[in-house]
Coordinates of N, CA, C and O in Angstrom, one line a residue:
X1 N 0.8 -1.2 0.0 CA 0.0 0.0 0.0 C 0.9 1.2 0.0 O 1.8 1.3 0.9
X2 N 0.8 2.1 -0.7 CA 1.0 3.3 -1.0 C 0.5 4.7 -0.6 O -0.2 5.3 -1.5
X3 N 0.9 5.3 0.7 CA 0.5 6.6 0.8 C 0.9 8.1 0.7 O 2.1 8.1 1.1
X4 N 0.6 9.2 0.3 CA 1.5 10.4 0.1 C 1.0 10.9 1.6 O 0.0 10.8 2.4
X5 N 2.5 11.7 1.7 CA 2.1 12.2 3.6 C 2.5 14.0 2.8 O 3.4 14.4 2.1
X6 N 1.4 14.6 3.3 CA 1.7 16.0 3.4 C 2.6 16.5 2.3 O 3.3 17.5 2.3
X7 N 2.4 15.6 1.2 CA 3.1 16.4 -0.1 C 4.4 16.4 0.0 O 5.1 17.2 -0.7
X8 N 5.1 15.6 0.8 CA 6.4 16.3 0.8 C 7.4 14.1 0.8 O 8.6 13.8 0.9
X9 N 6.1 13.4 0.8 CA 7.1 12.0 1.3 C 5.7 11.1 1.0 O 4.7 11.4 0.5
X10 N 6.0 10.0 1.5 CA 5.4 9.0 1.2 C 5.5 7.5 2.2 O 6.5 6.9 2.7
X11 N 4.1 7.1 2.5 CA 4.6 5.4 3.5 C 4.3 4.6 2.7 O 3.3 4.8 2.0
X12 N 5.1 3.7 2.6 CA 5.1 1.8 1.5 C 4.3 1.3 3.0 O 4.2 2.1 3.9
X13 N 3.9 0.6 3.0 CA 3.3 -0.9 3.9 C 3.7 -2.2 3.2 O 3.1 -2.6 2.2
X14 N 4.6 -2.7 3.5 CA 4.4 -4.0 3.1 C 3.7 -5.3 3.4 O 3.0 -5.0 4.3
X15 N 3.4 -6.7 3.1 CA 2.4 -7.7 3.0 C 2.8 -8.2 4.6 O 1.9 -8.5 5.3
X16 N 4.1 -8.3 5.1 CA 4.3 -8.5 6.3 C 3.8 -7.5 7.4 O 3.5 -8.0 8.5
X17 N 3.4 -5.9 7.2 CA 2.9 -5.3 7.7 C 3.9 -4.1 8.3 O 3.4 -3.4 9.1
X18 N 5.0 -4.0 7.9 CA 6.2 -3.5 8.2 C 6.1 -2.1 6.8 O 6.0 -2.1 5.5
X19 N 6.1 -0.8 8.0 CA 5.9 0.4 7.0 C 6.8 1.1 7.0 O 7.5 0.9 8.0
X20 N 7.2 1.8 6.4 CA 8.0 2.7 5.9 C 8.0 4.2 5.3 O 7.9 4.6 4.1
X21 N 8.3 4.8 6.6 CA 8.4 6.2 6.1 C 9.1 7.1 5.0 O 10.2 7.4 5.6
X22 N 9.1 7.4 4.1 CA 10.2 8.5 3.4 C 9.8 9.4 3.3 O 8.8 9.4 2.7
X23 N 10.6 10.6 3.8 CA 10.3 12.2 3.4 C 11.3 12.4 3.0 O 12.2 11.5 3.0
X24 N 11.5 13.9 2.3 CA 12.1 14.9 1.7 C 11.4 16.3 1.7 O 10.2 16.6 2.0
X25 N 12.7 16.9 1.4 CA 12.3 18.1 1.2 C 12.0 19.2 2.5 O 12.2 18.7 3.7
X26 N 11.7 20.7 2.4 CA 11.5 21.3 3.2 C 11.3 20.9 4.8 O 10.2 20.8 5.4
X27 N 12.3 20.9 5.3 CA 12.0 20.5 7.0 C 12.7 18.9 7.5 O 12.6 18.3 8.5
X28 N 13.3 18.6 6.1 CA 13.9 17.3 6.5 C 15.6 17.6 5.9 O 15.9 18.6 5.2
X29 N 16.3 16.5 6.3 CA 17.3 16.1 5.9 C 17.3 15.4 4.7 O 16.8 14.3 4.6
X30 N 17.8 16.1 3.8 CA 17.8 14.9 2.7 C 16.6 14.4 2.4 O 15.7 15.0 2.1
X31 N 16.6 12.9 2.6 CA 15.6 11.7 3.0 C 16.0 11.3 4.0 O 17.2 11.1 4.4
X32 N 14.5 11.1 4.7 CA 14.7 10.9 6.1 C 13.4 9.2 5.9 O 12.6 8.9 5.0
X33 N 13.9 8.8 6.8 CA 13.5 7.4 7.1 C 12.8 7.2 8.2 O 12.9 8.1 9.0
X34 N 12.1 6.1 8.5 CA 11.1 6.1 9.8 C 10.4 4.5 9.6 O 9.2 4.6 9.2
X35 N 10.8 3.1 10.0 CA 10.4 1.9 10.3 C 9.5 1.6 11.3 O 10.0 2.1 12.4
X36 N 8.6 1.0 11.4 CA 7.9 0.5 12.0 C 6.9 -1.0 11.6 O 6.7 -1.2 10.4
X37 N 6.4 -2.0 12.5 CA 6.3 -3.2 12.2 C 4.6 -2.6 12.4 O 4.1 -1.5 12.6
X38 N 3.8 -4.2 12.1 CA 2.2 -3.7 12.5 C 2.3 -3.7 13.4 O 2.2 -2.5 13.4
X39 N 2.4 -4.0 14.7 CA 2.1 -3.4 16.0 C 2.0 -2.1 16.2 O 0.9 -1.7 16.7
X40 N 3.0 -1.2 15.9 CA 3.1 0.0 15.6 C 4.7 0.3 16.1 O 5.2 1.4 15.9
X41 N 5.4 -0.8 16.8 CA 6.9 -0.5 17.1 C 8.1 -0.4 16.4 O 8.6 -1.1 15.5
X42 N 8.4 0.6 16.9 CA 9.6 1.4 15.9 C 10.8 0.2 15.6 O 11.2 -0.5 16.5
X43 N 11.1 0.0 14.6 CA 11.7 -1.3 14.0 C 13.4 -0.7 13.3 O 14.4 -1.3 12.9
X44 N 13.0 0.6 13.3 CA 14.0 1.4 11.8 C 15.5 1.0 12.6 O 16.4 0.8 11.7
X45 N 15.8 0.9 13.5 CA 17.0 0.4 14.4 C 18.1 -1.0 14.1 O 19.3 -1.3 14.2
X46 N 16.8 -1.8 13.9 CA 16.6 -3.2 13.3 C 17.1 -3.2 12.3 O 18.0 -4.0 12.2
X47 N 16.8 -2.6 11.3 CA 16.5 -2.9 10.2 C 17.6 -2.1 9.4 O 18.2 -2.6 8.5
X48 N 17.9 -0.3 9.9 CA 19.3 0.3 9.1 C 20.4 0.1 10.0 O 21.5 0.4 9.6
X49 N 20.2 -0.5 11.6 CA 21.5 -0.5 12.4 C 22.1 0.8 12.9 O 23.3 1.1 13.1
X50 N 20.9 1.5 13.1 CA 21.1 3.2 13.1 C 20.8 3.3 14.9 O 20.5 2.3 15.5
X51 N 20.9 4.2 15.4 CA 21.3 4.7 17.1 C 19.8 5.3 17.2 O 19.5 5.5 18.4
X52 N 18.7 5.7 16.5 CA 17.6 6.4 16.8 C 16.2 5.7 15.7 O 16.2 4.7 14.9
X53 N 15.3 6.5 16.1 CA 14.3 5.9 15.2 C 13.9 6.3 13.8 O 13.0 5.7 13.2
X54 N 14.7 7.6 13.4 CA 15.0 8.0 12.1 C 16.3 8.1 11.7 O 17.1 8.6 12.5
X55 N 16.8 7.7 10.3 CA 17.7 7.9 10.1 C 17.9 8.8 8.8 O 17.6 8.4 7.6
X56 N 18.5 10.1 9.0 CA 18.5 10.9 8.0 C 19.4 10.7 7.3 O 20.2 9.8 7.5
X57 N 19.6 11.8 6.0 CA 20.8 11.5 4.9 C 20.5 10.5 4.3 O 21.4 9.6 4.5
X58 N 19.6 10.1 3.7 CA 19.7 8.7 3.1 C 19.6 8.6 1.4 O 18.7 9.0 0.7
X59 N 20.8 7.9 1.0 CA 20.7 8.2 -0.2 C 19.9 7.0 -1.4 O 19.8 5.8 -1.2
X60 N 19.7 7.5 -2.0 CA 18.9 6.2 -3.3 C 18.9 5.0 -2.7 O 18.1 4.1 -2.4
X61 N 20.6 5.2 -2.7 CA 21.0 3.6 -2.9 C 20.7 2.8 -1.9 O 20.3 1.7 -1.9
X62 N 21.0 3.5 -1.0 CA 20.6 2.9 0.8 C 18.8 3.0 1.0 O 18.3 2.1 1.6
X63 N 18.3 3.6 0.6 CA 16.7 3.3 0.8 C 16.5 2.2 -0.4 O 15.5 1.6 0.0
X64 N 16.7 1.8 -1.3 CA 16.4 0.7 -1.7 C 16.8 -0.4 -1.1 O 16.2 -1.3 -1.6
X65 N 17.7 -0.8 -0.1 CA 18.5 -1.8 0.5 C 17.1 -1.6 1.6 O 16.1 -2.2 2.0
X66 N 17.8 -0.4 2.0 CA 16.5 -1.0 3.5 C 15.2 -1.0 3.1 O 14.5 -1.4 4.0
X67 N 14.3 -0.7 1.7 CA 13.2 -0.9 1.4 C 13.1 -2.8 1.3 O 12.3 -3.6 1.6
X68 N 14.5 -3.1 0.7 CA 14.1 -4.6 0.5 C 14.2 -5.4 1.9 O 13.4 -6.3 2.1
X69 N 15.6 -4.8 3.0 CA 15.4 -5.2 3.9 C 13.4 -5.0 4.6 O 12.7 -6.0 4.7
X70 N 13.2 -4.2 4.9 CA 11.7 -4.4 5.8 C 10.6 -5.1 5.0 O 9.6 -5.5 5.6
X71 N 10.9 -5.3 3.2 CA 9.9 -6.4 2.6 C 9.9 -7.9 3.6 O 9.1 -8.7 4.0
X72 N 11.3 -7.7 3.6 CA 11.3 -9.6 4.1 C 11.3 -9.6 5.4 O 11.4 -10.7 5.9
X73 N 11.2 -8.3 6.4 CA 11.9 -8.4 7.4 C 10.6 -9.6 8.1 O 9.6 -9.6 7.5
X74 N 10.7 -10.4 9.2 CA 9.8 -11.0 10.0 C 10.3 -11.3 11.9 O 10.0 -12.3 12.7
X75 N 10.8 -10.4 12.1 CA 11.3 -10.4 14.0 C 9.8 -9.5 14.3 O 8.9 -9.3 13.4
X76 N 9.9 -9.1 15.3 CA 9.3 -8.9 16.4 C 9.7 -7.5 17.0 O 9.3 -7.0 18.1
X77 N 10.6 -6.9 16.3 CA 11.0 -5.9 17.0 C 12.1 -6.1 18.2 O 12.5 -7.2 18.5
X78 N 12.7 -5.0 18.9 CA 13.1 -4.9 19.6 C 15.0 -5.0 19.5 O 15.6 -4.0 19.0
X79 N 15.7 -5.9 20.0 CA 17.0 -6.3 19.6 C 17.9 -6.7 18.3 O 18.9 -6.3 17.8
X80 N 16.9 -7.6 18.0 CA 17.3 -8.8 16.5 C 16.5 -8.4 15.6 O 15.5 -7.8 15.8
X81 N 17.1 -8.7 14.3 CA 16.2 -8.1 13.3 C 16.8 -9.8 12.5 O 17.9 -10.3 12.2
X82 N 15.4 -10.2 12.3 CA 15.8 -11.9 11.7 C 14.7 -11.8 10.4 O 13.5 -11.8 10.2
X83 N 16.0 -11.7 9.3 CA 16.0 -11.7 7.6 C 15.3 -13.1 7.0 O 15.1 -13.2 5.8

């Protein structure tokens, strides 16, 4: 599923239930990123190996990696992120 947020980015949902934020533009860095599983717990940690729950600067090449990472992802959140 495909949503636009505020004109400025967009959330993917994938079949596992694991969403993904991307913005740009005005008021962000770059591309900025933002994971979460269906529960609603912040996963983006998991998943780019990043210290917070967004990770800015993100270039092409790296949001396609972590877009494919959270397709397959299936953990639970939290510590482990199991591919």
């Amino acid at each position: 599923m495909f949503k636009i947020t505020d004109g400025k980015g967009f959330h993917i949902t994938f079949k596992n239930g694991v969403t993904v934020s991307v913005q740009f533009g005005y008021g962000n860095y770059d591309a900025e990123i933002a994971i979460w599983n269906k529960q609603g717990k912040w996963i983006t940690r998991d998943i780019v190996g990043h210290d917070d729950n967004v990770k800015a600067h993100v270039s092409p090449d790296e949001l396609l990696s972590y877009l494919e990472k959270a397709k397959i992802y299936n953990g639970n959140g939290g510590n482990s992120c199991n591919y």
